[in-house]
mmCIF file of C-alpha atoms in Angstrom:
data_model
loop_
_atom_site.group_PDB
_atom_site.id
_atom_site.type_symbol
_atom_site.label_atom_id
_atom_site.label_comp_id
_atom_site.label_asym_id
_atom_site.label_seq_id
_atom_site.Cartn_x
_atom_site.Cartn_y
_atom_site.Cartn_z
ATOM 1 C CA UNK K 1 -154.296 -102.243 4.565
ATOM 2 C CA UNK K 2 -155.089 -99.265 6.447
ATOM 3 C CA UNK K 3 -158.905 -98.884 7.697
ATOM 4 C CA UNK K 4 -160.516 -95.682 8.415
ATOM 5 C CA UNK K 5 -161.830 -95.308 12.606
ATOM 6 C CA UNK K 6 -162.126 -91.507 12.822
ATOM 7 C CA UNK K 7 -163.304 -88.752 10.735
ATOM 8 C CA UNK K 8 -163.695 -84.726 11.635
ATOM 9 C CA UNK K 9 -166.008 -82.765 9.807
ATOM 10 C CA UNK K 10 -165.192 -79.629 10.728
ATOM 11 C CA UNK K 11 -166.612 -76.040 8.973
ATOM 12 C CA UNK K 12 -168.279 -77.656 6.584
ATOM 13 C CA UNK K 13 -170.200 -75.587 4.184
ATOM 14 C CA UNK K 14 -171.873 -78.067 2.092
ATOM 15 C CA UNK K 15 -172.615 -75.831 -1.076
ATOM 16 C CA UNK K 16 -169.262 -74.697 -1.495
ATOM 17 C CA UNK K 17 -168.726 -78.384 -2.775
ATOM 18 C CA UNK K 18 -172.040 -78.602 -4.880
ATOM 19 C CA UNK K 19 -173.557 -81.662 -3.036
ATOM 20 C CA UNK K 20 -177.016 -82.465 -1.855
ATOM 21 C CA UNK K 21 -176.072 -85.277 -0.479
ATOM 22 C CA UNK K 22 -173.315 -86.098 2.080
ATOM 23 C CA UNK K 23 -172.981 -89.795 2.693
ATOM 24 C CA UNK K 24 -170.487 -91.595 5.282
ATOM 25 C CA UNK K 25 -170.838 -95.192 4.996
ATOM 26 C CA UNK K 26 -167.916 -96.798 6.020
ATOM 27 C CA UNK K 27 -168.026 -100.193 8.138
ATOM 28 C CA UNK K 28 -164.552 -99.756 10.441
ATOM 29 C CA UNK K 29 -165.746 -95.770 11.154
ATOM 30 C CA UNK K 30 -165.713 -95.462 15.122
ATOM 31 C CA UNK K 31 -165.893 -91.990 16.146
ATOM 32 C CA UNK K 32 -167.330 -89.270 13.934
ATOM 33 C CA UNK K 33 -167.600 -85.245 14.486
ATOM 34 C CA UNK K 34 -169.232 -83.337 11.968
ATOM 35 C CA UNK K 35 -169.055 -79.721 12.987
ATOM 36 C CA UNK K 36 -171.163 -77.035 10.795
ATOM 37 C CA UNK K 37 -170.312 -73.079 11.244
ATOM 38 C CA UNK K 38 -173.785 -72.120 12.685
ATOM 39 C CA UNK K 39 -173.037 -68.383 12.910
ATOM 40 C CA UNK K 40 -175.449 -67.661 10.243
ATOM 41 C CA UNK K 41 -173.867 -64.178 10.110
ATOM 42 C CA UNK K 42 -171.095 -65.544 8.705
ATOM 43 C CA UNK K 43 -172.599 -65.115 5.692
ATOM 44 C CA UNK K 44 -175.918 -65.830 3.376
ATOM 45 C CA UNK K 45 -176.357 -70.221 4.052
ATOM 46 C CA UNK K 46 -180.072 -70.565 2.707
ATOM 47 C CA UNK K 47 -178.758 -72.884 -0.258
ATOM 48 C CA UNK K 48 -176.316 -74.885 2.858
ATOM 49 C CA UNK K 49 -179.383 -75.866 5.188
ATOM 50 C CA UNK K 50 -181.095 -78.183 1.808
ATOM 51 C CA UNK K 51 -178.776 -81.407 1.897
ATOM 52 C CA UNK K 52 -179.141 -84.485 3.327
ATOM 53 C CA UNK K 53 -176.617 -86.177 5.913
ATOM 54 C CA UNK K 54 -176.787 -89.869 5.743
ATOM 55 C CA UNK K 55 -174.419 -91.989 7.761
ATOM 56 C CA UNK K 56 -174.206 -95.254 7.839
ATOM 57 C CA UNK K 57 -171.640 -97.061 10.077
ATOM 58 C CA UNK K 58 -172.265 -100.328 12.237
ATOM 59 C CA UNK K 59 -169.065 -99.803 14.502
ATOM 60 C CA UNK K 60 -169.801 -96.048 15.428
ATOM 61 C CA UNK K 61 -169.206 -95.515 19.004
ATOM 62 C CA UNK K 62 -168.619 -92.093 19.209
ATOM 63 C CA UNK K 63 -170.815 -89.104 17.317
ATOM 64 C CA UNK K 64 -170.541 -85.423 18.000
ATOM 65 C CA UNK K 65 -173.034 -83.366 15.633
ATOM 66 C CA UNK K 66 -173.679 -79.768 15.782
ATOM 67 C CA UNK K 67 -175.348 -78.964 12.749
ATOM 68 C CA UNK K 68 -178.504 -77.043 11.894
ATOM 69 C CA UNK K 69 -181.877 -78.892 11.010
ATOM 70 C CA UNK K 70 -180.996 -79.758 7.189
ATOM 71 C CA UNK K 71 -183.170 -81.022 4.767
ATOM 72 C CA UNK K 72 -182.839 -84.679 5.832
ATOM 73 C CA UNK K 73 -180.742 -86.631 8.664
ATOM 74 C CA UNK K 74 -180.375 -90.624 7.766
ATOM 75 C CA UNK K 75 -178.479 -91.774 10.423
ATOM 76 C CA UNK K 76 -178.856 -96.067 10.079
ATOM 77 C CA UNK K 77 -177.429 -99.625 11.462
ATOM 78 C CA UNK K 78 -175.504 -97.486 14.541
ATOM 79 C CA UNK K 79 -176.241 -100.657 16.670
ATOM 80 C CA UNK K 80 -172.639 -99.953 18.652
ATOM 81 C CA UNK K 81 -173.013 -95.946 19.175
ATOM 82 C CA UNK K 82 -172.461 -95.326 23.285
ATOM 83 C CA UNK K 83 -171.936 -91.521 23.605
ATOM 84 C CA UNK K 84 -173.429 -89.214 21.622
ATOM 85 C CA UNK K 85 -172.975 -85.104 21.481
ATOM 86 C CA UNK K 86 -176.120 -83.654 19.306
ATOM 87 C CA UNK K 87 -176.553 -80.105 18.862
ATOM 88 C CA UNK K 88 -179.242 -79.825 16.261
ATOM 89 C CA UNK K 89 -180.409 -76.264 15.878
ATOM 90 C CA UNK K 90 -182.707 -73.808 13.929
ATOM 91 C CA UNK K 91 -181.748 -71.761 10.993
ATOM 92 C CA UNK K 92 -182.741 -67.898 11.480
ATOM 93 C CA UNK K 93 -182.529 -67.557 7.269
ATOM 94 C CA UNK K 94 -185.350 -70.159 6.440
ATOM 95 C CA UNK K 95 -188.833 -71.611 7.797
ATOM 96 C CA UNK K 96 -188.885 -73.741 10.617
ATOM 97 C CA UNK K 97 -191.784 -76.145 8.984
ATOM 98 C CA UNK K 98 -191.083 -79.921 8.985
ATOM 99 C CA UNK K 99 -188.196 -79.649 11.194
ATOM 100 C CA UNK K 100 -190.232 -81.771 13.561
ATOM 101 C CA UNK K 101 -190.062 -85.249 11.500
ATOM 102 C CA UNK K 102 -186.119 -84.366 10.299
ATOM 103 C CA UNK K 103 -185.025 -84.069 13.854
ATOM 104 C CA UNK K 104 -187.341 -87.101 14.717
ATOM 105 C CA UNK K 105 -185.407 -89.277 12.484
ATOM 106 C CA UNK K 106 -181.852 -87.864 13.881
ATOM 107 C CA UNK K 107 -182.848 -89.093 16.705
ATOM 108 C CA UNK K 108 -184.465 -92.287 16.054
ATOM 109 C CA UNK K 109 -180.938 -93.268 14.165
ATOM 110 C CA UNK K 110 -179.355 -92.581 17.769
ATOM 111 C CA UNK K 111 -181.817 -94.967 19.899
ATOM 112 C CA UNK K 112 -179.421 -97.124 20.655
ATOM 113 C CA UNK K 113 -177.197 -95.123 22.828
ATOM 114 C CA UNK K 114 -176.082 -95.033 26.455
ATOM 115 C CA UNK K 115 -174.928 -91.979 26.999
ATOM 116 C CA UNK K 116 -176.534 -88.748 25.330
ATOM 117 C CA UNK K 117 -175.624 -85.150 25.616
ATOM 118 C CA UNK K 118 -178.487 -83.268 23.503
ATOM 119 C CA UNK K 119 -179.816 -79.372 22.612
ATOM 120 C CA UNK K 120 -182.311 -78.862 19.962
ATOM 121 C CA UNK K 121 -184.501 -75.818 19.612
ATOM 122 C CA UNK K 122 -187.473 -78.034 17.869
ATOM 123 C CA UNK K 123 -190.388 -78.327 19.992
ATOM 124 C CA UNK K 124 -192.076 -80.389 16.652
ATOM 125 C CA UNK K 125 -190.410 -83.814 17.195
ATOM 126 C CA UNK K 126 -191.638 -87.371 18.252
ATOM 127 C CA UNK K 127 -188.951 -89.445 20.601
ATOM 128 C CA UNK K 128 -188.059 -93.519 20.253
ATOM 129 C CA UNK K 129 -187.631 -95.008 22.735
ATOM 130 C CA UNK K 130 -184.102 -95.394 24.133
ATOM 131 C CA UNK K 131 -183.802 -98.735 25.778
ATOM 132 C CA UNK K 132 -180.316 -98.235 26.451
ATOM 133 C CA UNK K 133 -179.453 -95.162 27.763
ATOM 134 C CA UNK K 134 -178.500 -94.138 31.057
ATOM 135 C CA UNK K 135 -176.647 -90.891 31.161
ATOM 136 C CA UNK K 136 -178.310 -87.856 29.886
ATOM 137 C CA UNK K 137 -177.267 -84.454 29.969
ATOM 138 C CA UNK K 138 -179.741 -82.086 28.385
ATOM 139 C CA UNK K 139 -178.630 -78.383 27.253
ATOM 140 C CA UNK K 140 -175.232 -79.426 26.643
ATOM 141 C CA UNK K 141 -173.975 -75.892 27.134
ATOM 142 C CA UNK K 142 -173.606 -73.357 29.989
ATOM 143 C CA UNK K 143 -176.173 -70.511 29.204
ATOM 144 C CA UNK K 144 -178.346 -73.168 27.124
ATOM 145 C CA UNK K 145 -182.373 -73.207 27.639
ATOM 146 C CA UNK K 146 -183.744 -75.917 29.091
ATOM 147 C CA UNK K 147 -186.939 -77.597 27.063
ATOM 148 C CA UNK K 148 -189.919 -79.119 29.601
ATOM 149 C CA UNK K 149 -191.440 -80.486 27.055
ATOM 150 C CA UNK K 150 -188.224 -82.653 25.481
ATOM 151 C CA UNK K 151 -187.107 -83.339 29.523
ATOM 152 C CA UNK K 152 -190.619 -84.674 30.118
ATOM 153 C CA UNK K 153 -190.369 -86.969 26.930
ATOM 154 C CA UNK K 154 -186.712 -88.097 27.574
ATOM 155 C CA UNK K 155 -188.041 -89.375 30.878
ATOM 156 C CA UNK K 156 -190.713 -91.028 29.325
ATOM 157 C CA UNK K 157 -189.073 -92.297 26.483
ATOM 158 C CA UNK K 158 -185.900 -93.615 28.651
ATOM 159 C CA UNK K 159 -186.924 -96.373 31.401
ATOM 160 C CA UNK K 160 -183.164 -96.878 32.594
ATOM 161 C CA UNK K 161 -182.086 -93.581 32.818
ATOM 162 C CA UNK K 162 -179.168 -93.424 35.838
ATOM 163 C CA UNK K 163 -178.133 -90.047 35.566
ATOM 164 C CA UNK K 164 -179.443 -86.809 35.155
ATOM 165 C CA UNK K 165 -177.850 -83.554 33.940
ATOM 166 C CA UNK K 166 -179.419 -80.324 33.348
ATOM 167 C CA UNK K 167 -177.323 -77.424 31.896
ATOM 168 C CA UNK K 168 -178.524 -73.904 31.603
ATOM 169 C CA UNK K 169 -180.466 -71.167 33.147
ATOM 170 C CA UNK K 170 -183.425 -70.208 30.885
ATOM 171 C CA UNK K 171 -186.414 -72.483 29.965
ATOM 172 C CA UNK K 172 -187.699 -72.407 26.114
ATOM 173 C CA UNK K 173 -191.490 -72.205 27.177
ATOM 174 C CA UNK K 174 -192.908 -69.179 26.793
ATOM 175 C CA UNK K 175 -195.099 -69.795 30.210
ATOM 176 C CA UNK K 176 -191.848 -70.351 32.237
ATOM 177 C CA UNK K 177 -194.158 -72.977 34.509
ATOM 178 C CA UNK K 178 -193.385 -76.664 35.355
ATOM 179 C CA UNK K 179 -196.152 -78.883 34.475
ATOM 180 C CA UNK K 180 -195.641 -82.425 35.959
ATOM 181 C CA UNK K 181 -196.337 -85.142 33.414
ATOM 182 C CA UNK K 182 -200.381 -87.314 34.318
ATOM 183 C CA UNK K 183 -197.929 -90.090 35.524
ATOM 184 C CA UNK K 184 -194.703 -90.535 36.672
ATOM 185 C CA UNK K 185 -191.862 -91.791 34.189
ATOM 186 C CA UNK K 186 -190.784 -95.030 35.611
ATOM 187 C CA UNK K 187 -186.813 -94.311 35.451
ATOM 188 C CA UNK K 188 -187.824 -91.808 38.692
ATOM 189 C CA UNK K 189 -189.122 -94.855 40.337
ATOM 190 C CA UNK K 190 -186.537 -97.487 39.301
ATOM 191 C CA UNK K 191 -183.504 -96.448 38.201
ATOM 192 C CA UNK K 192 -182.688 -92.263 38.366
ATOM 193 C CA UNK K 193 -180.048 -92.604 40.939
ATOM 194 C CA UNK K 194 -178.133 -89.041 40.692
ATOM 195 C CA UNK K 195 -179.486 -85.600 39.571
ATOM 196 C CA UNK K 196 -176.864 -81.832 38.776
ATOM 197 C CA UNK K 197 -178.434 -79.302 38.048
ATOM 198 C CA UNK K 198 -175.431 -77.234 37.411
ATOM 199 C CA UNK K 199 -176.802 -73.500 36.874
ATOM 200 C CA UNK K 200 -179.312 -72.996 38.909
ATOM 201 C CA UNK K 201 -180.110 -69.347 39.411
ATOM 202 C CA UNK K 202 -183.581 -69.019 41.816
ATOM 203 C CA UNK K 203 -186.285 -68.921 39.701
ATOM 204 C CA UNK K 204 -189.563 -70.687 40.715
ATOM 205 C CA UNK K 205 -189.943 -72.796 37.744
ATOM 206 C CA UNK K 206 -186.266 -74.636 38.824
ATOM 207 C CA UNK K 207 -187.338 -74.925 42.565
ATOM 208 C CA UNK K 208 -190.789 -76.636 40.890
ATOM 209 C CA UNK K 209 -188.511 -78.850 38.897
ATOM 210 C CA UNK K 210 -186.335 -79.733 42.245
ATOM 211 C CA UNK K 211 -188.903 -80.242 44.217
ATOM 212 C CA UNK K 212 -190.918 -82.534 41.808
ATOM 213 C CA UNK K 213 -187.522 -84.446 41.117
ATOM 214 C CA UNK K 214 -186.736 -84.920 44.901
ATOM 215 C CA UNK K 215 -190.086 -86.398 45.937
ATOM 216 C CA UNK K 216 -190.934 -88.880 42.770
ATOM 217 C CA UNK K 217 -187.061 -90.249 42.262
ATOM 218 C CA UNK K 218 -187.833 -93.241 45.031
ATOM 219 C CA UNK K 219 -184.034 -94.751 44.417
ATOM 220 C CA UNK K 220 -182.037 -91.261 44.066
ATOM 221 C CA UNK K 221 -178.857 -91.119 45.991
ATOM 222 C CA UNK K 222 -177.320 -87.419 45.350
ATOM 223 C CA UNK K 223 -178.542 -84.197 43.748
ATOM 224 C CA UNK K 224 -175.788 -81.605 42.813
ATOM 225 C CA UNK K 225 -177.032 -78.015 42.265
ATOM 226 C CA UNK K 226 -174.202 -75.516 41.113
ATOM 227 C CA UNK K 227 -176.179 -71.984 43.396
ATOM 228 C CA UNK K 228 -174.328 -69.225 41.168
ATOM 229 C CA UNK K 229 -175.609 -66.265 43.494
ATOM 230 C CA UNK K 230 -173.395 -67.436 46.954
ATOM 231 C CA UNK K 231 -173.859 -63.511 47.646
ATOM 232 C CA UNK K 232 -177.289 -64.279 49.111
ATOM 233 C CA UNK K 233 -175.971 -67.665 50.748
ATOM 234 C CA UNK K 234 -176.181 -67.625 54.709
ATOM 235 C CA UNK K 235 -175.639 -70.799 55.393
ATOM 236 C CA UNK K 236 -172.105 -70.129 56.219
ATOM 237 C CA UNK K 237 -172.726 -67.167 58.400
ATOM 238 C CA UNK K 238 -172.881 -66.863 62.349
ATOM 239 C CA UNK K 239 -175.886 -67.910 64.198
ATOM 240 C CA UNK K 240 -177.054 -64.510 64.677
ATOM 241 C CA UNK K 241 -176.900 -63.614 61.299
ATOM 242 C CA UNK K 242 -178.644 -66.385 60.101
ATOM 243 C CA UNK K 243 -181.662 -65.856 62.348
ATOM 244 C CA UNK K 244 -182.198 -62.884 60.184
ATOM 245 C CA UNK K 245 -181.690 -64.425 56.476
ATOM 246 C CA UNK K 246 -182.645 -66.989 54.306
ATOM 247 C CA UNK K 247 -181.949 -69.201 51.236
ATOM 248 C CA UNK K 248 -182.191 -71.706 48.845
ATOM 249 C CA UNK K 249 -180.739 -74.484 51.414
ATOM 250 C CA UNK K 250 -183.209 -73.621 53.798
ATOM 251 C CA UNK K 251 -185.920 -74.177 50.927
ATOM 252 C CA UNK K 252 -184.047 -77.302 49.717
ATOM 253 C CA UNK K 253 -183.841 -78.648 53.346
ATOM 254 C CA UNK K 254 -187.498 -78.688 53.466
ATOM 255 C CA UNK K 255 -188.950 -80.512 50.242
ATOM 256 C CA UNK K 256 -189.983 -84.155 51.107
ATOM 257 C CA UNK K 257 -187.723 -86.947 49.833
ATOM 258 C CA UNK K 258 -189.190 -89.874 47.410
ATOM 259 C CA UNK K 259 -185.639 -91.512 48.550
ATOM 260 C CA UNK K 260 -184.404 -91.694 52.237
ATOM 261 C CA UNK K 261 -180.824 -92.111 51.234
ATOM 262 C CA UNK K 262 -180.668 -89.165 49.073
ATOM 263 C CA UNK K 263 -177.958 -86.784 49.651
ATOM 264 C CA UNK K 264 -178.573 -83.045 48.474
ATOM 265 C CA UNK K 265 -175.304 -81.317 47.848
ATOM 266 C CA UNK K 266 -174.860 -77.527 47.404
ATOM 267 C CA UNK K 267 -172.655 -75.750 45.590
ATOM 268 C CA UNK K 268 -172.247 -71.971 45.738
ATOM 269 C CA UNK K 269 -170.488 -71.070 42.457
ATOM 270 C CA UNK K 270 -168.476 -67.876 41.528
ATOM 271 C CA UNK K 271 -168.080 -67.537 37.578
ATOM 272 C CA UNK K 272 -164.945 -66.993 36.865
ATOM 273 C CA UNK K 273 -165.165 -66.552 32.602
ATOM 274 C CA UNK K 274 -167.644 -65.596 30.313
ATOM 275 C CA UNK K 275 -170.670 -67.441 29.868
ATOM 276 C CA UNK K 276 -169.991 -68.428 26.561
ATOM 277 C CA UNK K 277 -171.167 -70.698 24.257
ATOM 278 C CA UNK K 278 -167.914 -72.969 24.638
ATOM 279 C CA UNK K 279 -169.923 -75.976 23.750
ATOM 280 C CA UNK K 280 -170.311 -75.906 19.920
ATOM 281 C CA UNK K 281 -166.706 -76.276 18.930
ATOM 282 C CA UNK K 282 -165.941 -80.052 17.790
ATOM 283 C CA UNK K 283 -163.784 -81.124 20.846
ATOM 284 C CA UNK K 284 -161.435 -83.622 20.128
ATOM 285 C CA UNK K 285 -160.988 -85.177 23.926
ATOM 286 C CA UNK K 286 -165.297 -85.705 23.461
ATOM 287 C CA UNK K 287 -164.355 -89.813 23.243
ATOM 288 C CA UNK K 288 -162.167 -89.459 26.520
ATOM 289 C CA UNK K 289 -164.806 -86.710 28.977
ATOM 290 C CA UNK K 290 -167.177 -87.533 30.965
ATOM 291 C CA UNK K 291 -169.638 -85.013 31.451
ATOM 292 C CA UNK K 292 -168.442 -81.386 32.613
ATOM 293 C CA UNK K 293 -169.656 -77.603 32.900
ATOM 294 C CA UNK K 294 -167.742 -75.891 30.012
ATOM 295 C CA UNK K 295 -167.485 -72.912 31.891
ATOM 296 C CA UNK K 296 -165.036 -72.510 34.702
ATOM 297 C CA UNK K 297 -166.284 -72.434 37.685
ATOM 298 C CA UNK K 298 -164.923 -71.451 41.250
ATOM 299 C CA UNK K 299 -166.666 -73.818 43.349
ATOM 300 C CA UNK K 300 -167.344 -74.453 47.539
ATOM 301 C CA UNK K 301 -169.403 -77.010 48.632
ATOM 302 C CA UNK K 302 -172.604 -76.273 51.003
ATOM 303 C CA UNK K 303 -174.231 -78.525 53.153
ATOM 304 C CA UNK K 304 -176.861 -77.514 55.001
ATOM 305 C CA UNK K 305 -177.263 -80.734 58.218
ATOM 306 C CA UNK K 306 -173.900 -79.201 59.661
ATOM 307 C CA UNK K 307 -174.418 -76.142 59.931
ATOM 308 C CA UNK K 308 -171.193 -75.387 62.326
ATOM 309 C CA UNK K 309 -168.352 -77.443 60.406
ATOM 310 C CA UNK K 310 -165.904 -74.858 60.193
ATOM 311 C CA UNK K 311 -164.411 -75.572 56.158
ATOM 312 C CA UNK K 312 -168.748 -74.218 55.423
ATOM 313 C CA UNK K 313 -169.292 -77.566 53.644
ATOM 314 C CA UNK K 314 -173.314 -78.447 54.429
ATOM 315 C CA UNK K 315 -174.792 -81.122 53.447
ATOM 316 C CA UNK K 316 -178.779 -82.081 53.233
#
């Protein structure tokens, strides 16, 4: 008798079929993608964003959701879940009110995972506490915002995290600061062991973040930042010329070290596409990637303790 393991969800437009309520309960599901067309200017949704989403599947191990904040998110007994993809966003065509305690339940039904790939735009949310996770990657897309407030609670809220992954170039505070948190999260002391920082474009709120990052994780053992200006680069120039010039590396080079054996790896990145929003398509290889920039990248490494290797690959 056949059994059902994966289901795709995608551009679904839940009033076309009359239903309030979507439920997927199905005990032998293991990967699921629901995948709602959030280009509101697609058309008028209001009626689409009042349903409720309710799955309900103990042998989930794969979820990919990119979905607005809908009326209700019940997402229960996913004791097996390991990766999860959510993009849970904002709808321009209705009030934003109680879309705190909806996303808070989406993502209490996904506390039990181990590897988490998130973007929401709610700032109105409370966090579990995942136990189990150990690979984040917050912003999900190139071009996304980054969220101190949610990156300060997800290293809170996550003791074990391993590995750290922070996509995009804009910040969704309006103050554009880093505030460190009164204490530091205890993953930074035990268990944060590598740090990318993919996009990093020179403001002083990210240099805040990498400093703050590089002196409190006491175990780290490699930060990645992807440098997309290598115009302003000198690190691979003559000796002369780099008497007279400056950059990032030099700043990097100098920020104290919570870890002795922590490598800092530079890469100056030339964008080669459009920085698109490639990320909220339901991707079908999402069970089989680990995580990637979904923008393509030319890419040379920088390292900045050799300063006369001859391929211009520096390292801190």
């Amino acid at each position: 008798m056949p059994v059902l393991e994966e289901l795709y969800m995608t551009g679904c437009e839940y009033h076309f079929a009359n239903a309030k309520i979507w439920n997927i309960s199905v005990p032998t599901l293991k990967r699921l993608y629901v995948f709602r067309d959030t280009d509101w200017s697609n058309g008028d949704e209001s009626d689409d964003q009042y349903y409720k989403l309710v799955v309900n599947a103990p042998k989930l191990e794969c979820l990919d959701l990119v979905d607005w904040v809908t009326e209700e998110f019940s997402l229960v007994n996913l004791s097996s879940l390991l990766k999860a993809r959510v993009l849970a966003l904002l709808s321009p065509l209705r009030s934003p009110t109680n879309d705190g305690p909806k996303t808070s339940m989406l993502l209490k039904g996904i506390a039990n995972v181990k590897i988490l790939d998130i973007l929401t735009e709610v700032e109105d949310y409370v966090l579990p506490t995942f136990h189990n996770l150990t690979h984040l990657r917050l912003g999900v897309e190139s071009g996304s915002c980054w969220n101190w407030d949610l990156l300060k609670d997800f290293l809170r809220c996550s003791p074990n995290i391993e590995v750290l992954i922070l996509e995009g170039t804009r910040i969704l505070d309006s103050a554009k600061l880093w505030r460190p948190p009164p204490q530091v999260p205890s993953c930074l002391a035990l268990h944060l062991r590598e740090i990318e920082i993919p996009q990093f474009d020179g403001k002083e709120y990210q240099l805040d973040l990498i400093k703050y990052l590089l002196e409190n994780a006491k175990v780290l053992k490699k930060m990645t930042i992807g440098y997309l200006d290598s115009s302003s680069c000198v690190c691979n120039l003559s000796e002369k010329q780099k008497e007279s010039g400056s950059c990032f590396c030099r700043a990097f080079s100098a920020f104290p070290r919570g870890s002795k054996t922590c490598e800092l790896n530079i890469r100056l990145r030339e964008l080669l596409g459009d920085d698109i929003r490639a990320g909220l398509q339901v991707n079908p290889e999402f069970k089989r990637q680990s995580f990637q920039p979904s923008v393509a990248f030319r890419t040379t490494y920088v390292s900045a303790s050799c300063a006369h290797a001859k391929d211009s690959s520096f390292i801190f």
